Amino acid sequence: MNQIEIGRGKRGRRAYSFDDIAVVPSRRTRDPEEVSVSWQIDAYHFDLPVIAAPMDSVMSPESAIAFGKLGGLPVLDLEGLWTRYDDPTFLLAEIASLDPSAATARLQQIYAEPIKPELITERLRAVREAGVTVAGALSPQRTQEFWQNVVDAGCDLFVIRGTTVSAEHVSSRAEPLNLKRFIYELDVPVIVGGVSSYTAALHLMRTGAAGVLVGFGGGAAHTTRLTLGIHAPMASAIADVAAARRDYMDESGGRYVHVIADGGMGRSGEIVKAIACGADAVMLGAALARATDAPGRGYHWGSEAHHALLPRGERVEVGALAPLEEILLGPGRMADGTTNLMGALRRAMATTGYSDLKEFQRVEVVVAPYQPG
Amino acid sequence: MNQIEIGRGKRGRRAYSFDDIAVVPSRRTRDPEEVSVSWQIDAYHFDLPVIAAPMDSVMSPESAIAFGKLGGLPVLDLEGLWTRYDDPTFLLAEIASLDPSAATARLQQIYAEPIKPELITERLRAVREAGVTVAGALSPQRTQEFWQNVVDAGCDLFVIRGTTVSAEHVSSRAEPLNLKRFIYELDVPVIVGGVSSYTAALHLMRTGAAGVLVGFGGGAAHTTRLTLGIHAPMASAIADVAAARRDYMDESGGRYVHVIADGGMGRSGEIVKAIACGADAVMLGAALARATDAPGRGYHWGSEAHHALLPRGERVEVGALAPLEEILLGPGRMADGTTNLMGALRRAMATTGYSDLKEFQRVEVVVAPYQPG
Amino acid sequence: MNQIEIGRGKRGRRAYSFDDIAVVPSRRTRDPEEVSVSWQIDAYHFDLPVIAAPMDSVMSPESAIAFGKLGGLPVLDLEGLWTRYDDPTFLLAEIASLDPSAATARLQQIYAEPIKPELITERLRAVREAGVTVAGALSPQRTQEFWQNVVDAGCDLFVIRGTTVSAEHVSSRAEPLNLKRFIYELDVPVIVGGVSSYTAALHLMRTGAAGVLVGFGGGAAHTTRLTLGIHAPMASAIADVAAARRDYMDESGGRYVHVIADGGMGRSGEIVKAIACGADAVMLGAALARATDAPGRGYHWGSEAHHALLPRGERVEVGALAPLEEILLGPGRMADGTTNLMGALRRAMATTGYSDLKEFQRVEVVVAPYQPG
Amino acid sequence: MNQIEIGRGKRGRRAYSFDDIAVVPSRRTRDPEEVSVSWQIDAYHFDLPVIAAPMDSVMSPESAIAFGKLGGLPVLDLEGLWTRYDDPTFLLAEIASLDPSAATARLQQIYAEPIKPELITERLRAVREAGVTVAGALSPQRTQEFWQNVVDAGCDLFVIRGTTVSAEHVSSRAEPLNLKRFIYELDVPVIVGGVSSYTAALHLMRTGAAGVLVGFGGGAAHTTRLTLGIHAPMASAIADVAAARRDYMDESGGRYVHVIADGGMGRSGEIVKAIACGADAVMLGAALARATDAPGRGYHWGSEAHHALLPRGERVEVGALAPLEEILLGPGRMADGTTNLMGALRRAMATTGYSDLKEFQRVEVVVAPYQPG
């Protein structure tokens, strides 16, 4: 690896964000109609390689059903408004109308309401009964408390998602979650993250996870670089974790762990780049929160925005641009990468001559940072 | 080639845009009056190394005649308004008056009108009768459908232009265009593109093309980097294709295929840089759409702006600055690289001591990215 | 070291600012509650690794006491308003209300008032009597004139602070301060700086200093790059001086000289990066001037802003955001790195698996410059 | 030299602008009062290493006298308003009041007035009679026509200045100026430029010039990068020409040709960097046009702004900030590098421990591009 000397006492790698790179055409082209963007993880097949992020601005039980029917994998946030309140509709309306200066404080209040285990059951059941493949998400801190409720309610995939999740969490106060044993004993496949380095990903893969989420607070609503000084540029992070997938497959005698890019993909071009760097699928937040039928009503926020002591994100206005179906499948009405996300992915693959996602991970990219103006 | 590690699982080259480079003076200077910018392709000689892009905002039959008389090569878009409508004048006026939010949708409607083969004949004849060397352009998708009309109407050069064109298009739905056979059987020289890599260019050259267009949606009206994640920085693309020209000349025992930069040259400085990187001529869109007598009436758009499902460009306002003649030949009235494009090219060549375009391809350049502010 | 050829006659290193780098997560995580941010220099222990900059917008005797009680080390500016005027309160109010165009000239007037030795004694005593560990700061130019007053008044640590301080000052007009003898003869530990290179730091360490300040006018209120062309990017400067600390410890048989980052840390993320590059503690100016109870009343300026002949800084508006306690210890009310600075530092350390500051100096960083917009 | 591959067919060096670099402190400091900024070229001694650019916005006969008395070398533009009009005062007032959209066209008209040889004589005599060392400047194109008038009028130094001047100008229309013979036959020392590369500078030095101007349209009023695509980043250009000075001194057995940076030094920090890269003196335009007593009345323009066919510059508003004396010698009233230029240079030299300009050419610099915001 390309180590740079920052000063005599410190070295570091150059890391690349999506903005730093671009896909380049090659010598072959193909008809967009002959491109497949389907994706399979464990026993589950999806027409689209898209997971909806477990965030209250993106997923409600209702929008989860709609999203699943369009071909993606919805993930319910089991620590969000829908498991804290019987009917959070009026709160979603209130959040969308908050003055920016008051938003953080009010979010902290609203999310102070305790989680109700019976609502976990109810929300998951509602989506399952609609015939949609569904996943539920908990944070690593809450997994031990609520996982039984999740399993009892029944879900197809289980997601453990934090800003960063490691296979080795050190705590003297409580017995930390033993991921390896937990995953071994659980019947449903587990997707876990965020993770952003080769070594951390390899350790997570060894716990038996079916997929890992790559990212660290790179989304539109995060401010982790400003507040924590931590930043994992996505192009490099995905490429590192994809290498861990390859090495782990060799080490394990053939287990393929899915690499799911999570964060920083607000436009279709970034979804293309994520897969070009090695992702199998993408988890989208802001890109889906822009739907007119999204629960966020034109706004988007993550759980770090309502942290009681150290908020590391903000409620951001993303607009309500088009119905979810148009955002995913078109027809596009804007030329800015916000609608027909999957049409753009197909077109990018066709233009460079690829016919499926796995092959497209090998497409040529260049380093070409944006120049202002 | 200079491969950079993006992450453990992915490498890519550093690629350069026009903004990243600049021409530098050398030890010799010359009188601008003694500089030639003339260009010859096949049997056709041009006083100026400029091709007008086949776009409705740039070329109408009338402006094509004017452009040809000034010394350049006009290219008619045979899939544009002039082959869909008997008299599209009122539509051009309407497009220029559209509200930005409604422009994409209305363009999609206007261009849904079918192409009329008899209008292809009529438009080409009108320009030929004016005594001007003329080219007609079709997209690769439409070439098989309409090429016979083009040949029957008679044109001097034939242009096949898409955002990316390859010698190996894969399709199971229809017999793809066999470029090599097509070009072999056609009597008129063919210019084909866009292409942006060494290998793809070499393959295109082997089809027998007289010239290749270098570019991939880099123009003022494109948003392909945002929507598709695809970007081919022009300085690197031209330098790569120029190397393919050299290697193909060797391989073919002396066939010289012209390298024509297409896109991203909105100012005279960028025309200079395109030739410095190895281009023989330039195809201009926005730079010519700024003419007061251009059909776009101060606006500019490409065919990707009215794609029915996935628009990848926008109608942009470029202003109506000066008559076409002033834009090409001066005298300059502005100091921003928008007028007297050819005077600027001559001056740049004289200042660095070169007397013709072919020599000027060897001028020294530096990498010196713009700094903001 | 990585020398770059600027031109045939000049070479230089690439140097990195905080904006150029970021901390990256590793394979381990930890509970934030189990992280220690305590710091010890000489016999003095501090709960927080934070020194308040000796600037009139940051420290008054009153705010020094408050800051000390919160766990940091306050430093009184012994050449500021509080040693020039009996009661400068009304002047602080006036400075906060000055029109920007008149600010520099009025600051020059206000600071023309002579320093009164008896006020040095009085200010230091006031803080000591409150039971707070306190330091007093003089510039190198004034140290010989006033150090005796400081020692007589009694202070725990002595700070000699200029934009740049060297162990070898050349002057034919006056006997320059012999730092080595001065420190040797003084009873209290001395912190001295700014310094920004390995060699200069090593020389300062050999004078017997307990700590060195790393920086050169990198703060929010400085304009030294514009006016002097001088700039010492902080990430590289800290990493260089940290290497000098290591080498000097070896050379001296075990003396550990503290490396204190001084300047350019307006947000919690930059404090994290400073320590990641090797700092033991940070000296904060603008970040603390944002307190509602800071003397600057929402404004911030340094001594270079009122230089009589060559002002090299400006009075800048930083806003009055939250009480000092919230700025240091939270709870955070904003997600932009301005409040709960220490909570953010703990969180960053926990997220990357570290439990104390000395270990955290080894955290992995990447080079990932911000891209505009 | 560090050659970068732009594409397979083209390579280029990385070149650096002033914004890309910064001076860094070293281990020694010095009193500013003990620093000398004096400069000597041929028999002429100057207290300040500053040449006023021959531009109508900077130099009138009156301001030339004032500038000379302050210690610098004024250069009269012998092709400007003062040699075209008996009294151009009213025209200077008109230019300052022109609407931006009309400025270029009106400048073209005003400068269409022929040059009057008798005014050349009169203007030079006026300045000489005031006891000031004075230089007159002609463009290479006009030198043969008017040099005799200049010599007859008497001037101390002769300046030949164009955007780029080479020792080998090729022209079939007229006998080009043979610089070597011209300089040999002339009695007064000649300063000639701009030049921006090692080889071109070496050739110019061999003509016998006493000094060379380094630059190519890098000033505040130029748009050569936009219009011509030509750009010679100043830090690299100066360092290259400084190397030519060294090599030519060796080759010639000791002739020292002065390297004068010309362009892009609008702030004192850039003057510092120019000398740090190897310049012996600086030629200032915009920085001096900001004087309240400058002829430009807050505006600044160069001869390229009124080129009849291809204007490559604009009249820019620079403001009228302070009297010329304050701009050069202070006291500074602003902290932005626009006033007390020489005080800032002295301070930068003192802070890094240098006592004269020749030594300061060896100061350490770093590459540290500005980051936005």
mmCIF file of C-alpha atoms in Angstrom, chain A residues 6 10-16 196 216 224-226 228-234, chain C residues 16-26 235 269-270 272-274 276-277 348 352 360 362-370:
data_model
loop_
_atom_site.group_PDB
_atom_site.id
_atom_site.type_symbol
_atom_site.label_atom_id
_atom_site.label_comp_id
_atom_site.label_asym_id
_atom_site.label_seq_id
_atom_site.Cartn_x
_atom_site.Cartn_y
_atom_site.Cartn_z
ATOM 1 C CA ILE A 6 2.494 13.145 6.729
ATOM 2 C CA LYS A 10 3.283 9.735 11.071
ATOM 3 C CA ARG A 11 2.410 7.966 7.849
ATOM 4 C CA GLY A 12 -0.929 7.275 6.198
ATOM 5 C CA ARG A 13 -2.449 5.927 2.993
ATOM 6 C CA ARG A 14 -4.106 8.062 0.353
ATOM 7 C CA ALA A 15 -7.789 7.145 0.418
ATOM 8 C CA TYR A 16 -10.354 7.911 -2.292
ATOM 9 C CA SER A 196 -14.395 0.335 6.548
ATOM 10 C CA PHE A 216 -18.747 5.014 8.403
ATOM 11 C CA THR A 224 -18.643 12.622 11.596
ATOM 12 C CA ARG A 225 -15.661 14.105 9.814
ATOM 13 C CA LEU A 226 -16.352 17.472 11.439
ATOM 14 C CA LEU A 228 -14.996 13.080 15.260
ATOM 15 C CA GLY A 229 -12.294 13.685 12.679
ATOM 16 C CA ILE A 230 -13.121 10.217 11.377
ATOM 17 C CA HIS A 231 -13.736 9.632 7.707
ATOM 18 C CA ALA A 232 -13.592 6.500 5.610
ATOM 19 C CA PRO A 233 -13.641 7.523 1.946
ATOM 20 C CA MET A 234 -16.056 5.119 0.305
ATOM 21 C CA TYR C 16 -0.429 18.309 5.168
ATOM 22 C CA SER C 17 -3.099 20.283 7.003
ATOM 23 C CA PHE C 18 -5.836 18.848 9.211
ATOM 24 C CA ASP C 19 -8.243 19.097 6.268
ATOM 25 C CA ASP C 20 -5.957 16.823 4.258
ATOM 26 C CA ILE C 21 -6.244 13.890 6.662
ATOM 27 C CA ALA C 22 -8.793 11.846 8.564
ATOM 28 C CA VAL C 23 -8.718 9.201 11.258
ATOM 29 C CA VAL C 24 -10.009 5.779 10.152
ATOM 30 C CA PRO C 25 -11.697 3.087 12.252
ATOM 31 C CA SER C 26 -9.706 -0.026 13.019
ATOM 32 C CA ALA C 235 -0.759 17.744 10.614
ATOM 33 C CA GLY C 269 -12.613 16.723 14.730
ATOM 34 C CA GLU C 270 -9.426 18.773 14.518
ATOM 35 C CA VAL C 272 -8.924 14.414 17.409
ATOM 36 C CA LYS C 273 -6.599 14.752 14.409
ATOM 37 C CA ALA C 274 -4.021 16.760 16.396
ATOM 38 C CA ALA C 276 -3.726 11.342 16.171
ATOM 39 C CA CYS C 277 -0.685 13.106 14.683
ATOM 40 C CA ALA C 348 -13.466 9.039 18.452
ATOM 41 C CA THR C 352 -11.258 3.249 17.082
ATOM 42 C CA PHE C 360 -4.366 7.127 20.449
ATOM 43 C CA ARG C 362 -0.827 5.599 17.046
ATOM 44 C CA VAL C 363 -4.293 5.505 15.431
ATOM 45 C CA GLU C 364 -4.351 5.013 11.678
ATOM 46 C CA VAL C 365 -4.947 8.057 9.500
ATOM 47 C CA VAL C 366 -5.520 8.474 5.785
ATOM 48 C CA VAL C 367 -4.764 11.308 3.401
ATOM 49 C CA ALA C 368 -8.119 12.321 1.920
ATOM 50 C CA PRO C 369 -8.336 16.002 1.024
ATOM 51 C CA TYR C 370 -11.747 17.617 1.080
#
